[in-house]
Amino acid sequence: GIQVEQSPPDLILQEGANSTLRCNFSDSVNNLQWFHQNPWGQLINLFYIPSGTKQNGRLSATTVATERYSLLYISSSQTTDSGVYFCAVYTNAGKSTFGDGTTLTVKP
Amino acid sequence: EAQVTQNPRYLITVTGKKLTVTCSQNMNHEYMSWYRQDPGLGLRQIYYSMNVEVTDKGDVPEGYKVSRKEKRNFPLILESPSPNQTSLYFCASSWDRGGVELFFGEGSRLTVL
């Protein structure tokens, strides 16, 4: 099956700093999503981004499908950005694969 | 409000006692899927369903059953739960099987003693 690798596994930032999270995947996919899992375990949709670039406030994401990677940018980080960030890829056959996540800690 | 609803949200049970985790979506989505999440890991797919009466195994189907008798519901059945099925479970749905955004329920935390 498809392999998904996220880096870095852990990231500690000071409030106000910027960061880039990476997601590499091993084969062609139909879809890619980024999620934020908050401390209560809820999965929050951030971006549905099979290709191209999207922005939503301080967050933006870019997927280069031909090179099999996606990047999530967080600018001017806030303590509420803390949590685990997952990328997930999906095939047209219905299967999905998640990366192991990047745990982000933003310190005040 | 568009949502995916799971029940129960929290459950403590004992080994061997059959249980069902329900999942219902109100968006008329064709595709539904179940995942489990264990500490330090991403979500792993258990089963998925492309439409009514169509289900397929994901990466970790052992010990689980599902059914899709109607479009809105996709229950996860643990016939004889074991402690290694202690996990956080998520249900998700989307319009289609791979090309569109997945929407997740709030999760069900299951403990098997």
GROMACS .gro file of C-alpha atoms in nm:
model
  221
    1GLY     CA    1   0.000   0.000   0.000
    2ILE     CA    2   0.086   0.366  -0.008
    3GLN     CA    3   0.337   0.488   0.248
    4VAL     CA    4   0.296   0.831   0.405
    5GLU     CA    5   0.578   0.996   0.594
    6GLN     CA    6   0.545   1.316   0.790
    7SER     CA    7   0.825   1.532   0.917
    8PRO     CA    8   0.930   1.645   1.162
    9PRO     CA    9   0.767   1.412   1.415
   10ASP     CA   10   0.785   1.678   1.686
   11LEU     CA   11   0.816   2.053   1.669
   12ILE     CA   12   0.842   2.307   1.948
   13LEU     CA   13   0.797   2.674   1.865
   14GLN     CA   14   0.778   3.001   2.042
   15GLU     CA   15   0.455   3.190   1.989
   16GLY     CA   16   0.478   3.405   1.678
   17ALA     CA   17   0.720   3.179   1.492
   18ASN     CA   18   0.654   3.025   1.151
   19SER     CA   19   0.678   2.658   1.064
   20THR     CA   20   0.661   2.417   0.773
   21LEU     CA   21   0.532   2.061   0.805
   22ARG     CA   22   0.598   1.810   0.532
   23CYS     CA   23   0.409   1.506   0.403
   24ASN     CA   24   0.569   1.265   0.154
   25PHE     CA   25   0.372   0.987  -0.010
   26SER     CA   26   0.493   0.692  -0.211
   27ASP     CA   27   0.244   0.668  -0.499
   28SER     CA   28  -0.014   0.859  -0.698
   29VAL     CA   29  -0.321   0.960  -0.501
   30ASN     CA   30  -0.660   1.108  -0.577
   31ASN     CA   31  -0.684   1.327  -0.275
   32LEU     CA   32  -0.486   1.464   0.016
   33GLN     CA   33  -0.612   1.627   0.330
   34TRP     CA   34  -0.449   1.799   0.625
   35PHE     CA   35  -0.606   1.770   0.969
   36HIS     CA   36  -0.541   1.917   1.309
   37GLN     CA   37  -0.618   1.695   1.607
   38ASN     CA   38  -0.685   1.911   1.909
   39PRO     CA   39  -0.607   1.810   2.269
   40TRP     CA   40  -0.961   1.670   2.303
   41GLY     CA   41  -0.902   1.430   2.016
   42GLN     CA   42  -1.123   1.600   1.760
   43LEU     CA   43  -1.009   1.597   1.399
   44ILE     CA   44  -1.043   1.935   1.236
   45ASN     CA   45  -1.032   1.956   0.856
   46LEU     CA   46  -0.770   2.209   0.751
   47PHE     CA   47  -0.730   2.160   0.379
   48TYR     CA   48  -0.853   1.933   0.108
   49ILE     CA   49  -0.570   1.978  -0.140
   50PRO     CA   50  -0.499   1.712  -0.405
   51SER     CA   51  -0.283   1.967  -0.590
   52GLY     CA   52  -0.197   2.333  -0.594
   53THR     CA   53  -0.195   2.587  -0.313
   54LYS     CA   54  -0.464   2.699  -0.072
   55GLN     CA   55  -0.465   2.952   0.207
   56ASN     CA   56  -0.689   2.998   0.507
   57GLY     CA   57  -0.583   3.278   0.737
   58ARG     CA   58  -0.246   3.201   0.892
   59LEU     CA   59  -0.239   2.854   0.739
   60SER     CA   60  -0.159   2.757   0.385
   61ALA     CA   61  -0.085   2.432   0.208
   62THR     CA   62   0.081   2.329  -0.114
   63THR     CA   63   0.066   1.988  -0.280
   64VAL     CA   64   0.296   1.894  -0.566
   65ALA     CA   65   0.131   1.573  -0.678
   66THR     CA   66   0.388   1.495  -0.947
   67GLU     CA   67   0.665   1.498  -0.684
   68ARG     CA   68   0.448   1.328  -0.421
   69TYR     CA   69   0.468   1.573  -0.136
   70SER     CA   70   0.261   1.831   0.043
   71LEU     CA   71   0.359   2.114   0.275
   72LEU     CA   72   0.159   2.283   0.548
   73TYR     CA   73   0.270   2.631   0.649
   74ILE     CA   74   0.176   2.787   0.979
   75SER     CA   75   0.262   3.152   1.018
   76SER     CA   76   0.264   3.360   1.337
   77SER     CA   77   0.189   3.051   1.544
   78GLN     CA   78  -0.037   3.074   1.848
   79THR     CA   79  -0.067   2.846   2.150
   80THR     CA   80  -0.403   2.727   2.015
   81ASP     CA   81  -0.219   2.582   1.715
   82SER     CA   82  -0.073   2.315   1.943
   83GLY     CA   83  -0.177   1.959   1.872
   84VAL     CA   84  -0.106   1.691   1.618
   85TYR     CA   85  -0.115   1.759   1.245
   86PHE     CA   86  -0.194   1.470   1.013
   87CYS     CA   87  -0.190   1.435   0.642
   88ALA     CA   88  -0.402   1.165   0.480
   89VAL     CA   89  -0.403   1.040   0.125
   90TYR     CA   90  -0.680   0.860  -0.057
   91THR     CA   91  -0.698   0.643  -0.364
   92ASN     CA   92  -0.989   0.605  -0.601
   93ALA     CA   93  -1.033   0.250  -0.473
   94GLY     CA   94  -1.160   0.382  -0.141
   95LYS     CA   95  -0.852   0.318   0.070
   96SER     CA   96  -0.692   0.586   0.281
   97THR     CA   97  -0.358   0.612   0.458
   98PHE     CA   98  -0.261   0.854   0.732
   99GLY     CA   99   0.084   0.963   0.830
  100ASP     CA  100   0.192   0.931   1.193
  101GLY     CA  101   0.156   1.302   1.244
  102THR     CA  102   0.363   1.600   1.357
  103THR     CA  103   0.315   1.699   1.719
  104LEU     CA  104   0.335   2.077   1.744
  105THR     CA  105   0.384   2.255   2.073
  106VAL     CA  106   0.362   2.634   2.071
  107LYS     CA  107   0.497   2.796   2.386
  108PRO     CA  108   0.377   3.137   2.506
  109GLU     CA  109  -2.612   2.109   1.051
  110ALA     CA  110  -2.403   1.870   0.843
  111GLN     CA  111  -2.241   1.616   1.069
  112VAL     CA  112  -2.117   1.265   1.135
  113THR     CA  113  -2.245   1.133   1.467
  114GLN     CA  114  -2.088   0.848   1.660
  115ASN     CA  115  -2.222   0.672   1.967
  116PRO     CA  116  -2.115   0.599   2.229
  117ARG     CA  117  -1.843   0.859   2.268
  118TYR     CA  118  -1.690   0.672   2.561
  119LEU     CA  119  -1.725   0.308   2.658
  120ILE     CA  120  -1.557   0.074   2.903
  121THR     CA  121  -1.640  -0.292   2.850
  122VAL     CA  122  -1.503  -0.636   2.926
  123THR     CA  123  -1.341  -0.896   2.706
  124GLY     CA  124  -1.588  -1.095   2.499
  125LYS     CA  125  -1.894  -0.875   2.547
  126LYS     CA  126  -2.028  -0.786   2.203
  127LEU     CA  127  -2.064  -0.419   2.130
  128THR     CA  128  -2.167  -0.191   1.845
  129VAL     CA  129  -2.046   0.160   1.777
  130THR     CA  130  -2.296   0.346   1.564
  131CYS     CA  131  -2.215   0.601   1.297
  132SER     CA  132  -2.470   0.817   1.121
  133GLN     CA  133  -2.428   1.096   0.867
  134ASN     CA  134  -2.690   1.346   0.747
  135MET     CA  135  -2.519   1.458   0.427
  136ASN     CA  136  -2.641   1.181   0.196
  137HIS     CA  137  -2.280   1.073   0.147
  138GLU     CA  138  -2.213   0.754  -0.048
  139TYR     CA  139  -1.877   0.673   0.109
  140MET     CA  140  -1.822   0.588   0.475
  141SER     CA  141  -1.521   0.453   0.660
  142TRP     CA  142  -1.402   0.346   1.006
  143TYR     CA  143  -1.059   0.411   1.155
  144ARG     CA  144  -0.878   0.338   1.476
  145GLN     CA  145  -0.612   0.553   1.633
  146ASP     CA  146  -0.359   0.422   1.883
  147PRO     CA  147  -0.119   0.634   2.090
  148GLY     CA  148   0.153   0.797   1.882
  149LEU     CA  149   0.012   0.671   1.558
  150GLY     CA  150  -0.199   0.804   1.278
  151LEU     CA  151  -0.539   0.666   1.192
  152ARG     CA  152  -0.557   0.321   1.041
  153GLN     CA  153  -0.848   0.220   0.821
  154ILE     CA  154  -1.061  -0.072   0.945
  155TYR     CA  155  -1.341  -0.101   0.689
  156TYR     CA  156  -1.498   0.123   0.431
  157SER     CA  157  -1.815   0.129   0.225
  158MET     CA  158  -1.860   0.274  -0.121
  159ASN     CA  159  -2.240   0.254  -0.103
  160VAL     CA  160  -2.529   0.058   0.045
  161GLU     CA  161  -2.451  -0.313   0.075
  162VAL     CA  162  -2.092  -0.258  -0.048
  163THR     CA  163  -1.816  -0.292   0.212
  164ASP     CA  164  -1.443  -0.363   0.191
  165LYS     CA  165  -1.159  -0.432   0.428
  166GLY     CA  166  -0.909  -0.166   0.515
  167ASP     CA  167  -0.567  -0.226   0.666
  168VAL     CA  168  -0.674  -0.359   1.007
  169PRO     CA  169  -1.010  -0.543   0.972
  170GLU     CA  170  -0.941  -0.837   1.206
  171GLY     CA  171  -1.186  -0.859   1.493
  172TYR     CA  172  -1.437  -0.617   1.341
  173LYS     CA  173  -1.752  -0.640   1.132
  174VAL     CA  174  -1.953  -0.372   0.956
  175SER     CA  175  -2.280  -0.343   0.770
  176ARG     CA  176  -2.429  -0.083   0.539
  177LYS     CA  177  -2.799  -0.151   0.511
  178GLU     CA  178  -2.892   0.211   0.458
  179LYS     CA  179  -2.700   0.504   0.326
  180ARG     CA  180  -2.683   0.711   0.641
  181ASN     CA  181  -2.566   0.443   0.887
  182PHE     CA  182  -2.245   0.242   0.909
  183PRO     CA  183  -2.216   0.059   1.242
  184LEU     CA  184  -1.892  -0.100   1.362
  185ILE     CA  185  -1.941  -0.431   1.540
  186LEU     CA  186  -1.697  -0.595   1.778
  187GLU     CA  187  -1.830  -0.948   1.819
  188SER     CA  188  -1.586  -1.050   2.091
  189PRO     CA  189  -1.379  -0.750   2.200
  190SER     CA  190  -1.027  -0.802   2.328
  191PRO     CA  191  -0.792  -0.564   2.514
  192ASN     CA  192  -0.592  -0.498   2.195
  193GLN     CA  193  -0.903  -0.330   2.054
  194THR     CA  194  -0.877  -0.059   2.316
  195SER     CA  195  -0.846   0.248   2.097
  196LEU     CA  196  -0.996   0.572   1.973
  197TYR     CA  197  -1.233   0.506   1.684
  198PHE     CA  198  -1.337   0.749   1.415
  199CYS     CA  199  -1.608   0.728   1.153
  200ALA     CA  200  -1.588   0.938   0.837
  201SER     CA  201  -1.797   1.004   0.527
  202SER     CA  202  -1.768   1.176   0.191
  203TRP     CA  203  -1.959   1.219  -0.134
  204ASP     CA  204  -1.730   0.985  -0.317
  205ARG     CA  205  -1.464   0.727  -0.244
  206GLY     CA  206  -1.144   0.909  -0.307
  207GLY     CA  207  -1.182   1.234  -0.484
  208VAL     CA  208  -1.342   1.460  -0.230
  209GLU     CA  209  -1.310   1.579   0.126
  210LEU     CA  210  -1.365   1.341   0.416
  211PHE     CA  211  -1.573   1.452   0.715
  212PHE     CA  212  -1.503   1.291   1.052
  213GLY     CA  213  -1.711   1.219   1.356
  214GLU     CA  214  -1.591   1.324   1.701
  215GLY     CA  215  -1.449   0.986   1.791
  216SER     CA  216  -1.541   0.702   2.026
  217ARG     CA  217  -1.296   0.608   2.299
  218LEU     CA  218  -1.325   0.237   2.374
  219THR     CA  219  -1.156   0.055   2.660
  220VAL     CA  220  -1.170  -0.326   2.677
  221LEU     CA  221  -1.071  -0.472   3.015
   0.00000   0.00000   0.00000
